[in-house]
CSV table of C-alpha atoms and ligand atoms in Angstrom, one decimal:
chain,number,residue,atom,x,y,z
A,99,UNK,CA,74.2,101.8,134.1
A,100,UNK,CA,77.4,100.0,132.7
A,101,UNK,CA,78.1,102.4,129.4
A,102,UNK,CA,79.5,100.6,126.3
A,103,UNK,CA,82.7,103.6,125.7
A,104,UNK,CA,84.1,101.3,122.5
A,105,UNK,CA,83.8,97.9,120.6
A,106,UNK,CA,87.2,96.9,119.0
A,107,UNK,CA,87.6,94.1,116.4
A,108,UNK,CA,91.7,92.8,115.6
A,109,UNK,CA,92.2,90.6,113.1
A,110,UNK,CA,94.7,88.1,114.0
A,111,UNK,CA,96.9,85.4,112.6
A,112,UNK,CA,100.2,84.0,112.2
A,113,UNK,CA,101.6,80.6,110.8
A,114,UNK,CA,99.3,78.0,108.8
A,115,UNK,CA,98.4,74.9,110.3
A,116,UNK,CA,95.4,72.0,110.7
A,117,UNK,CA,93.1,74.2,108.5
A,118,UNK,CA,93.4,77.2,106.6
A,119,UNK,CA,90.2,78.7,108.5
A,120,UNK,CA,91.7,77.9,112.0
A,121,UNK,CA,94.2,80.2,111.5
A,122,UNK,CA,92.8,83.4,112.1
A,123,UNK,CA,90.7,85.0,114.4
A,124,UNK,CA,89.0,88.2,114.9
A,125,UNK,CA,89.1,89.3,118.4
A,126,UNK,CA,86.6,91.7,119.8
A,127,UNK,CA,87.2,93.9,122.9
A,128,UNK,CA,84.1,95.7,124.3
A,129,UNK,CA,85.3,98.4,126.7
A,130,UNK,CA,82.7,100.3,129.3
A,131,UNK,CA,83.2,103.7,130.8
A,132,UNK,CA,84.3,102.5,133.7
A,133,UNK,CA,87.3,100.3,132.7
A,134,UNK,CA,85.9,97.0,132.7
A,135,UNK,CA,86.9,94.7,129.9
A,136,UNK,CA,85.2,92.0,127.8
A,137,UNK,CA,86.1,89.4,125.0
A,138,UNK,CA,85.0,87.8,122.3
A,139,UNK,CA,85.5,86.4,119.0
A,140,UNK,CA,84.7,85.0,115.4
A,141,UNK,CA,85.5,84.7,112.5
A,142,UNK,CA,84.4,82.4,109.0
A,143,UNK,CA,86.2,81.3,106.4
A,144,UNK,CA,86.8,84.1,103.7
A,145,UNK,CA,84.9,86.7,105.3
A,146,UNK,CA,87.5,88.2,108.4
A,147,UNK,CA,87.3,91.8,106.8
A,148,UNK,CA,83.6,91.7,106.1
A,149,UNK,CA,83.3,91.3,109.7
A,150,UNK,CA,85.8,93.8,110.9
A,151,UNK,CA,84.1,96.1,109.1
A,152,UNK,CA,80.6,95.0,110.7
A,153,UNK,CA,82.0,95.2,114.0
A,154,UNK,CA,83.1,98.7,113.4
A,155,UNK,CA,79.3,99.8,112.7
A,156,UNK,CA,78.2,97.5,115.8
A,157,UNK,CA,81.2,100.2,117.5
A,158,UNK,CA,79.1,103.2,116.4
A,159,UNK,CA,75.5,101.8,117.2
A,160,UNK,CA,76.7,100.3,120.4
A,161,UNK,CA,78.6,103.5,122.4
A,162,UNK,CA,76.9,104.7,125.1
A,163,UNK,CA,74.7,101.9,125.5
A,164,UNK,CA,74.0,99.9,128.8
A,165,UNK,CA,76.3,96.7,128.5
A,166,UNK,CA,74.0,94.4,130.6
A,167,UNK,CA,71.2,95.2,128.3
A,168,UNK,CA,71.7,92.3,125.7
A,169,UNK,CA,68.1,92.0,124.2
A,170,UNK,CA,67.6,95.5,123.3
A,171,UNK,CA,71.2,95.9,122.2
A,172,UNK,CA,70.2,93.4,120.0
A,173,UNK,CA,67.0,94.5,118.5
A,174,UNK,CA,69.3,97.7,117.9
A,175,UNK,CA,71.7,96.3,116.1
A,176,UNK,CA,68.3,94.3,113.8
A,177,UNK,CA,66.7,97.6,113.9
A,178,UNK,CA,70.1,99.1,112.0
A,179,UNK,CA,71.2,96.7,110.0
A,180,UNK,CA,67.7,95.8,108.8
A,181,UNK,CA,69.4,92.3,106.8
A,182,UNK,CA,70.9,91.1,110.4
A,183,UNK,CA,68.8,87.8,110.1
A,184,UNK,CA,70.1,87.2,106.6
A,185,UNK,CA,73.5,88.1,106.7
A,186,UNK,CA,76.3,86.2,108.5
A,187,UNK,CA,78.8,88.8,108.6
A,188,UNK,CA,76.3,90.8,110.5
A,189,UNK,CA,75.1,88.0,113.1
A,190,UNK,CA,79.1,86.6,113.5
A,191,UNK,CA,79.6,90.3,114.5
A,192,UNK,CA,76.6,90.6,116.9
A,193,UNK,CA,77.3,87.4,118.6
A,194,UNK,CA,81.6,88.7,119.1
A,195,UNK,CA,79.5,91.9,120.9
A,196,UNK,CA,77.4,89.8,123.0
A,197,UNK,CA,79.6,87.5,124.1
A,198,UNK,CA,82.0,89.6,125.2
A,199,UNK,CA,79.0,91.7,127.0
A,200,UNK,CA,78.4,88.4,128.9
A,201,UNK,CA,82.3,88.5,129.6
A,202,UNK,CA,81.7,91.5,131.2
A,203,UNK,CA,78.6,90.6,132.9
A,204,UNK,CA,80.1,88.0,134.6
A,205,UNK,CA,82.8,90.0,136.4
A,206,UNK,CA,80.9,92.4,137.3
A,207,UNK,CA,78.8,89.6,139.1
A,208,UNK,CA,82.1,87.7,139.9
A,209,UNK,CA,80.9,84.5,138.7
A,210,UNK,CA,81.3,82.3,135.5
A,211,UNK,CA,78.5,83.1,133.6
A,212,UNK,CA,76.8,79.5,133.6
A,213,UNK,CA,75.9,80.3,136.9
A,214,UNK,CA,73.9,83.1,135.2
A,215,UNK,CA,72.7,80.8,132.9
A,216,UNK,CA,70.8,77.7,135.0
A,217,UNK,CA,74.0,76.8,137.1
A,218,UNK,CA,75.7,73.7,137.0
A,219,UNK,CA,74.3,70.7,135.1
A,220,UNK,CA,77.7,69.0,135.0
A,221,UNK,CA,81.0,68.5,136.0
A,222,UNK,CA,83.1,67.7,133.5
A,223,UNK,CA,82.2,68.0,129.1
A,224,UNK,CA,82.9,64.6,127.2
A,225,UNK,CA,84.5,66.1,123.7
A,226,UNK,CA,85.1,64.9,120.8
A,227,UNK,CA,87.9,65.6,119.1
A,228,UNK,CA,88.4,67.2,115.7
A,229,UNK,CA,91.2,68.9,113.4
A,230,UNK,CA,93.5,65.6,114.1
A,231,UNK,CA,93.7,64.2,111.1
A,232,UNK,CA,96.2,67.0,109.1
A,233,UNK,CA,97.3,65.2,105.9
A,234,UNK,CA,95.7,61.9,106.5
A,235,UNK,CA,94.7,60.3,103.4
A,236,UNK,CA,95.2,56.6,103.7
A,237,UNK,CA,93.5,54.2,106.2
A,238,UNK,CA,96.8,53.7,107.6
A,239,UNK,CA,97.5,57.0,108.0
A,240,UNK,CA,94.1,57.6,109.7
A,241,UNK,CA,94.5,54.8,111.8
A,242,UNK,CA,97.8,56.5,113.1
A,243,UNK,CA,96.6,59.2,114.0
A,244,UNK,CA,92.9,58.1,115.3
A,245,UNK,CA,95.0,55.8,117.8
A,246,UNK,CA,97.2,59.1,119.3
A,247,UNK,CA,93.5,61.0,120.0
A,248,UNK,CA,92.7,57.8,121.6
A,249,UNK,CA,95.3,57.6,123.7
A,250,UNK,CA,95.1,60.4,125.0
A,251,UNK,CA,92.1,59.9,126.7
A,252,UNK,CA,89.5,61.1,124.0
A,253,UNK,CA,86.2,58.7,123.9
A,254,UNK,CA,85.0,60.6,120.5
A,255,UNK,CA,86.4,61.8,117.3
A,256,UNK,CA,85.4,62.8,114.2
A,257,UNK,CA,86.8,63.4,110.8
A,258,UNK,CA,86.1,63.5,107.2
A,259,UNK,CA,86.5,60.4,104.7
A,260,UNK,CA,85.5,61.8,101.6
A,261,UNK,CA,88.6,63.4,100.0
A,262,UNK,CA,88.2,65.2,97.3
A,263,UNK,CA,84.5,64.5,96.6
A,264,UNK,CA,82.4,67.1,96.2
A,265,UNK,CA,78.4,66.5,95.2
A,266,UNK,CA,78.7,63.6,93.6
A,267,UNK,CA,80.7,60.3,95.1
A,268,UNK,CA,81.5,57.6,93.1
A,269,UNK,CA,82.2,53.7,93.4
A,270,UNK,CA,85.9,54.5,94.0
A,271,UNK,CA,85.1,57.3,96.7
A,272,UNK,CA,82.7,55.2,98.6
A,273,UNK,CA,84.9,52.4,99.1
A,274,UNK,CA,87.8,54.6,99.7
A,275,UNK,CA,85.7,55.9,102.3
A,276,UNK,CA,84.5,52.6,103.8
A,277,UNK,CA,88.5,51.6,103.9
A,278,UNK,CA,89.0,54.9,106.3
A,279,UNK,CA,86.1,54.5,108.4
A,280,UNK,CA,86.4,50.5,108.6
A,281,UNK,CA,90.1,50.7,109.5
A,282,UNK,CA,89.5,53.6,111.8
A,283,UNK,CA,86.5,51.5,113.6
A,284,UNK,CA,88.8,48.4,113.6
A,285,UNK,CA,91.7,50.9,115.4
A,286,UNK,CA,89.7,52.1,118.1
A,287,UNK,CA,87.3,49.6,119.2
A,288,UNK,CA,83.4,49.8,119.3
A,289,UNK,CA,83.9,51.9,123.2
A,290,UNK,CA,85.1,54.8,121.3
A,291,UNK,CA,82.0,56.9,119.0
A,292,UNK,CA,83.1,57.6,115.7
A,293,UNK,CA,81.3,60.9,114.1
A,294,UNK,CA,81.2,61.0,110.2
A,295,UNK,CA,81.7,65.0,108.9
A,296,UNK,CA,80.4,65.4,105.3
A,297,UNK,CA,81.0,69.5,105.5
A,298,UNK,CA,77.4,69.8,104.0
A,299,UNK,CA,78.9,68.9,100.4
A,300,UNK,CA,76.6,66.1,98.7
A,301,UNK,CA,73.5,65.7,97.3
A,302,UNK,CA,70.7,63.2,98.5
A,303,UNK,CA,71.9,60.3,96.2
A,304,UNK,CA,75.5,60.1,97.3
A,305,UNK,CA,74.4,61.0,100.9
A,306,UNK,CA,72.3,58.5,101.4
A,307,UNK,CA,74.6,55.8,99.7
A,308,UNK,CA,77.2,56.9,101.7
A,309,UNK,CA,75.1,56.6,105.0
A,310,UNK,CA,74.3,52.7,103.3
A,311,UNK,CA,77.8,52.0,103.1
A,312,UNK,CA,79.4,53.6,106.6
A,313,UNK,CA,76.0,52.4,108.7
A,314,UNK,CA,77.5,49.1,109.9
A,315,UNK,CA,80.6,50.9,111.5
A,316,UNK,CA,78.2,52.6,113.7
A,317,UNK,CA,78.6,56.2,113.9
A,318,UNK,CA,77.5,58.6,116.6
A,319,UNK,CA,76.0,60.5,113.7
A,320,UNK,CA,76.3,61.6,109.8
A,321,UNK,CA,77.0,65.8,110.1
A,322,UNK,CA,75.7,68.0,107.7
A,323,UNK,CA,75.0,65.0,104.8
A,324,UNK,CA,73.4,67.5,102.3
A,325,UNK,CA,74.1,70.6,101.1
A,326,UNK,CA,73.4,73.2,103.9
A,327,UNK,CA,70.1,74.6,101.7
A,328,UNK,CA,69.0,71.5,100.3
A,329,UNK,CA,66.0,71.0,102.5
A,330,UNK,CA,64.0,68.9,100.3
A,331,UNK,CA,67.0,66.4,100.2
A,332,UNK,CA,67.3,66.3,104.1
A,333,UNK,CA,63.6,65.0,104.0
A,334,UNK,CA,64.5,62.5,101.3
A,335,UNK,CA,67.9,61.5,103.7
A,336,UNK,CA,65.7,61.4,106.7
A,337,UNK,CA,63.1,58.9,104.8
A,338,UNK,CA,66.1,56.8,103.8
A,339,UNK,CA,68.4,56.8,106.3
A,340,UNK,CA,67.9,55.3,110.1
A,341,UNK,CA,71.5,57.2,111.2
A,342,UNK,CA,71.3,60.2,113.2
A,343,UNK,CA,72.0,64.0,111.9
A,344,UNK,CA,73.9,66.3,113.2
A,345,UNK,CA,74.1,69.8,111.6
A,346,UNK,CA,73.9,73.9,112.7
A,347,UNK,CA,76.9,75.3,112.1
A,348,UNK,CA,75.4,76.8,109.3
A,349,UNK,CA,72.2,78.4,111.1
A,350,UNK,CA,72.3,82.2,111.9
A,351,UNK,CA,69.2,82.4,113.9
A,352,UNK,CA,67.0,81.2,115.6
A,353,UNK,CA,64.0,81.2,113.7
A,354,UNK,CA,66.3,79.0,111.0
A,355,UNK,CA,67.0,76.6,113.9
A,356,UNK,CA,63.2,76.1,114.3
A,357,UNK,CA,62.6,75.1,111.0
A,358,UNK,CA,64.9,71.9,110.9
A,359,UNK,CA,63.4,71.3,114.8
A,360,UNK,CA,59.8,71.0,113.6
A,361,UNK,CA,60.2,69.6,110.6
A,362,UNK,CA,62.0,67.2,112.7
A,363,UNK,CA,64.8,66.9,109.9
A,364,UNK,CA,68.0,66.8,113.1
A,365,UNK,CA,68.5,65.1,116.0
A,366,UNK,CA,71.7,67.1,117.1
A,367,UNK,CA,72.0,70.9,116.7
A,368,UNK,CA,75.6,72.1,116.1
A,369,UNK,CA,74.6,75.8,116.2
A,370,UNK,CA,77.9,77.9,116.4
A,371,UNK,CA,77.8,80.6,119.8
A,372,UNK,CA,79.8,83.1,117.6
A,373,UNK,CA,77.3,83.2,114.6
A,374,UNK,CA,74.0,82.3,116.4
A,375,UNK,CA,73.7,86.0,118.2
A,376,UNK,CA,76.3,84.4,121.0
A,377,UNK,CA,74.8,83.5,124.5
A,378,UNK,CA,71.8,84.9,124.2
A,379,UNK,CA,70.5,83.6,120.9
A,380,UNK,CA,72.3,80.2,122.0
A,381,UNK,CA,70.3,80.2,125.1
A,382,UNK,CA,67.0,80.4,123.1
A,383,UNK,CA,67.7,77.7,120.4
A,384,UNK,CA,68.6,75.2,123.7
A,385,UNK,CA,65.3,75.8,124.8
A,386,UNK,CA,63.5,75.2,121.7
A,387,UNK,CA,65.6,72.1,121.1
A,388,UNK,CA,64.8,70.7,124.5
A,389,UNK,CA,61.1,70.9,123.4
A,390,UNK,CA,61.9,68.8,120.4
A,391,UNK,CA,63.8,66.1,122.4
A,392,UNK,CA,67.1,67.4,120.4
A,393,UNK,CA,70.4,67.4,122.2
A,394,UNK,CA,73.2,69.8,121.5
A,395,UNK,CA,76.9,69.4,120.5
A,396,UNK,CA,78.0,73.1,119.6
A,397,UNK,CA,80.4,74.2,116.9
A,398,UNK,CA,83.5,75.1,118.5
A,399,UNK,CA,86.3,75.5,115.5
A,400,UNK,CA,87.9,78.8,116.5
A,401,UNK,CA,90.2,79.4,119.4
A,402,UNK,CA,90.0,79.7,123.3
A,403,UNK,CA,87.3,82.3,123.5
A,404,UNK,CA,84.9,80.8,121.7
A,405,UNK,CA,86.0,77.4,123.8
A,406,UNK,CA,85.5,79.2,126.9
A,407,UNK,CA,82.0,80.7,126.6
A,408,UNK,CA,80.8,77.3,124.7
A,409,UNK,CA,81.9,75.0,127.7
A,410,UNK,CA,80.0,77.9,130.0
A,411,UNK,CA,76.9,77.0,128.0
A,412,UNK,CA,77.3,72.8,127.8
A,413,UNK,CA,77.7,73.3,131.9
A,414,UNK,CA,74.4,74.4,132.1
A,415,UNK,CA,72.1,72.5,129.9
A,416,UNK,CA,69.9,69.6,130.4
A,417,UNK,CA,70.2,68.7,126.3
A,418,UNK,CA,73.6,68.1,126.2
A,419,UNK,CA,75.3,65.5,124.5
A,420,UNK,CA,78.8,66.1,123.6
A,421,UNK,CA,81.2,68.9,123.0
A,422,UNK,CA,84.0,69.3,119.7
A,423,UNK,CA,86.9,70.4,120.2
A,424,UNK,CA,90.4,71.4,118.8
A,425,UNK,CA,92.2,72.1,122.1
A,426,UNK,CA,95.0,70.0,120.9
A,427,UNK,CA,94.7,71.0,117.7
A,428,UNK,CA,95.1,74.5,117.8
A,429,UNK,CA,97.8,77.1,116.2
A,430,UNK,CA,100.2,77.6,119.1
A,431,UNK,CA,99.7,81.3,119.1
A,432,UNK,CA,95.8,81.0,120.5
A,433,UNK,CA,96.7,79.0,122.9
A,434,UNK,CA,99.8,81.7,124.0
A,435,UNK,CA,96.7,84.6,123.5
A,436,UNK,CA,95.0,83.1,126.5
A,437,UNK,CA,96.3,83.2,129.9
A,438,UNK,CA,94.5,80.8,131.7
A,439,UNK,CA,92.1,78.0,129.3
A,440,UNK,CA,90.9,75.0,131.6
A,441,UNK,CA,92.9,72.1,130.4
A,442,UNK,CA,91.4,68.9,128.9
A,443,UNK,CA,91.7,65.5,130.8
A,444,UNK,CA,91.2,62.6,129.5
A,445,UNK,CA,89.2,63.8,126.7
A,446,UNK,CA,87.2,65.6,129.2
A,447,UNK,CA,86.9,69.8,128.9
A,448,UNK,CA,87.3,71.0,132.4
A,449,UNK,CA,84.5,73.9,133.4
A,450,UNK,CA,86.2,77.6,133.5
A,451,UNK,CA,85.7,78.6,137.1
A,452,UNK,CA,86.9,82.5,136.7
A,453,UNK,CA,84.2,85.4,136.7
A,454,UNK,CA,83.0,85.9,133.0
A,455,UNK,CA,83.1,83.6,130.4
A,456,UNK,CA,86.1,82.0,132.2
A,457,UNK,CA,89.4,83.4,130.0
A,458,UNK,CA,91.8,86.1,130.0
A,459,UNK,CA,93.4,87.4,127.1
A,460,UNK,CA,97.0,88.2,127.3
A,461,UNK,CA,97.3,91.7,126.2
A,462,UNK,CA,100.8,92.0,125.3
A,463,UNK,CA,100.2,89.6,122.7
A,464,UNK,CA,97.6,91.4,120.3
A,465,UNK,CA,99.9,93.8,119.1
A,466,UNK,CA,102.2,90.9,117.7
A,467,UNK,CA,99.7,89.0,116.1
A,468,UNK,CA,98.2,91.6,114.0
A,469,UNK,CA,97.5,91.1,110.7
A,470,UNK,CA,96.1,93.7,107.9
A,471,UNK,CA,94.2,91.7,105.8
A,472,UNK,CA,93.2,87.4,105.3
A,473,UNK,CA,96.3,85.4,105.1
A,474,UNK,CA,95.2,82.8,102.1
A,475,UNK,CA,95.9,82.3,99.5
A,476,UNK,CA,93.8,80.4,96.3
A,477,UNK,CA,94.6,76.7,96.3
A,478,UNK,CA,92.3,73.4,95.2
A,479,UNK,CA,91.9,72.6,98.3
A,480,UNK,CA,89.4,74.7,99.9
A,481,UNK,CA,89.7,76.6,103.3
A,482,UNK,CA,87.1,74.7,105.2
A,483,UNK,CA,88.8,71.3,105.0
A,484,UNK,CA,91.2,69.8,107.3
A,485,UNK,CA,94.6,70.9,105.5
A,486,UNK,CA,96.1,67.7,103.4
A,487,UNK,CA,92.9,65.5,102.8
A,488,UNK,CA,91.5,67.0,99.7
A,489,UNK,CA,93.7,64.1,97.8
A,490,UNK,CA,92.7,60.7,96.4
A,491,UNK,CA,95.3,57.6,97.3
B,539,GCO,O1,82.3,70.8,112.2
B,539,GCO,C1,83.3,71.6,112.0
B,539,GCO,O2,84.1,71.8,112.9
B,539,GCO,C2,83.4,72.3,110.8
B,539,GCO,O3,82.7,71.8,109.7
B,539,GCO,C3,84.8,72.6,110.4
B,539,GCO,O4,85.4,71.4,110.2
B,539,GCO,C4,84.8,73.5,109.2
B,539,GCO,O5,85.8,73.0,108.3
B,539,GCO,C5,85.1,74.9,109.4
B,539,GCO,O6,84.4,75.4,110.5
B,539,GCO,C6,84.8,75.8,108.2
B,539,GCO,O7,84.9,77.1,108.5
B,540,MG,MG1,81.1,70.5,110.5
């Protein structure tokens, strides 16, 4: 038996940069009796101390407990918290815990953990990149910026064209969409795919006037076009629209995930490893997706922990199609918090070949980055959006 001796959350954070929600993180160290050490992490936008405090409780439920057993840790931590598969503080919590119990797992096997987890599918994960458009509001300044991720070596990106809208989009935000993702298409040629984010923000109407108007520049596929809840308007999108849907970063569990796969309302699920339930939950959700002939393109908005354990995962899968990423993107101070991350080449995520989920944390560092409480601080433009495009030109 491996005993759990502690589960430790830090909240970390330091400057401001490409979003307000990129820059923090909570970290999460599970510690077992005999020494060995595990990470993970999460975090969402407004809620860092609702989680610490979650993963404190997880702490108290957890100690003692026999790290390799991740399904009836789980059903613990249900069994205790009772609104678990309601509550995304409680699942972002439990999937810190069980990712860095597959951290763990892995060393003590001495293998990267997708070799636990069906073994090698792939060499090398085609990303897409996002979190490169800071402050771009005009087509020129898009264009700019969508020619640097091209050059260097990305074959995807995606990005938000939608401004300020929120709900409803007019005649004047339509076309000044239509001039960003025309002059963006124009930029970087029909070899590159273009992925539309609508952060889950209109209803059906604009949606599916909006998926009218961008259609002829081809996207890869429309994210989130509806509100997250707005089932019935998915359906009415889905009816109305031949472009494909992306969405999951939303979903907390798997039963959730089901519902858009049977009702057939997604063709790629974006379901988040540190709010699903981590690996374990992910592992599930891949499974049912593969039976629906729906390929996966995980979440992956936080730092190099979360970057680690999702490439483990896109190794390993048959129904992959492509991976996000903000490797480029990210505050300088994650990417100094990680000894070791696999680089990316030519807009390619390179598999992390270390025992565990493939990263190790530099120690030293935690103390430094500290923080007591959420760094933000009230402003029109809200956290989730890439800092400096919630502005009209
Ligand atoms: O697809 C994505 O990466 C997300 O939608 C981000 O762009 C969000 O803004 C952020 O995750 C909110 O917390
Ligand atoms: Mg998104």
């Amino acid at each position: 038996m491996t005993k759990i001796s502690s589960v430790e959350a830090f909240l970390l954070g330091k400057e401001i940069i490409s979003a307000k929600w990129a820059s923090l993180m909570v970290l999460v160290r599970v510690t077992t009796t005999d020494g060995k050490v595990g990470y993970g992490e999460t975090v969402s936008a407004l809620r860092a101390e609702a989680v610490l405090s979650f993963i404190n409780k997880i702490d108290k439920v957890m100690k003692g407990r026999d790290v390799f057993d991740l399904e009836k840790n789980r059903m613990e931590w249900y069994k205790q918290d009772f609104n678990m598969a309601i509550s995304l503080e409680s699942t972002t919590a439990f999937s810190a815990f069980d990712i860095a119990s597959w951290d763990i797992i892995g060393k003590e096997f001495e293998v990267p953990i997708y070799k636990l987890l069906g073994g090698k599918y792939r060499d090398r994960i085609p990303l897409y990149a996002n979190g490169w458009y800071q402050n771009c509001v005009t087509p020129e300044e898009f264009v700019e910026k969508a020619k640097d991720v091209v050059r260097k070596g990305y074959k995807a990106l995606k990005f938000d064209p939608f401004g300020p809208y929120f709900d409803i989009i007019d005649k004047k935000g339509l076309k000044e969409a239509e001039e960003r993702v025309k002059a963006v298409r124009e930029a970087v040629g029909d070899d590159v795919d273009i992925l539309i984010e609508h952060h889950g923000r209109f209803n059906v109407d604009s949606a599916i006037m909006i998926a009218k108007r961008l259609e002829k520049y081809n996207p890869l596929f429309m994210e989130e076009p509806v509100h997250p809840d707005d089932i019935e308007g998915l359906r009415k999108y889905r009816e109305n629209v031949k472009l494909k849907v992306a969405l999951g970063e939303r979903i907390i569990t798997k039963t959730q995930a089901l519902q858009f796969l049977k009702d057939k309302l997604v063709n790629c699920l974006q379901i988040d490893l540190s709010r699903i339930g981590g690996v374990t939950e992910a592992r599930k959700v891949v499974g049912m997706s593969e039976a629906f002939d729906v390929l996966m393109a995980f979440h992956n908005a936080q730092g190099l922990i979360l970057n680690a354990v999702t490439l483990q995962l896109d190794a390993s899968i048959p129904n992959f199609l492509i991976q996000e990423s903000f490797y480029e993107w990210f505050p300088s101070w994650k990417i100094d918090l990680i000894k070791n991350s696999t680089p990316v080449e030519n807009g390619e995520a390179i598999i992390p070949e270390k025992p565990g989920i493939g990263v190790d944390i530099n120690e030293k560092l935690i103390e430094e980055l500290k923080v007591e409480k959420e760094l933000y601080s009230y402003s029109e433009e809200p956290l989730w959006v890439v800092k400096g495009t919630w502005r009209s030109y």
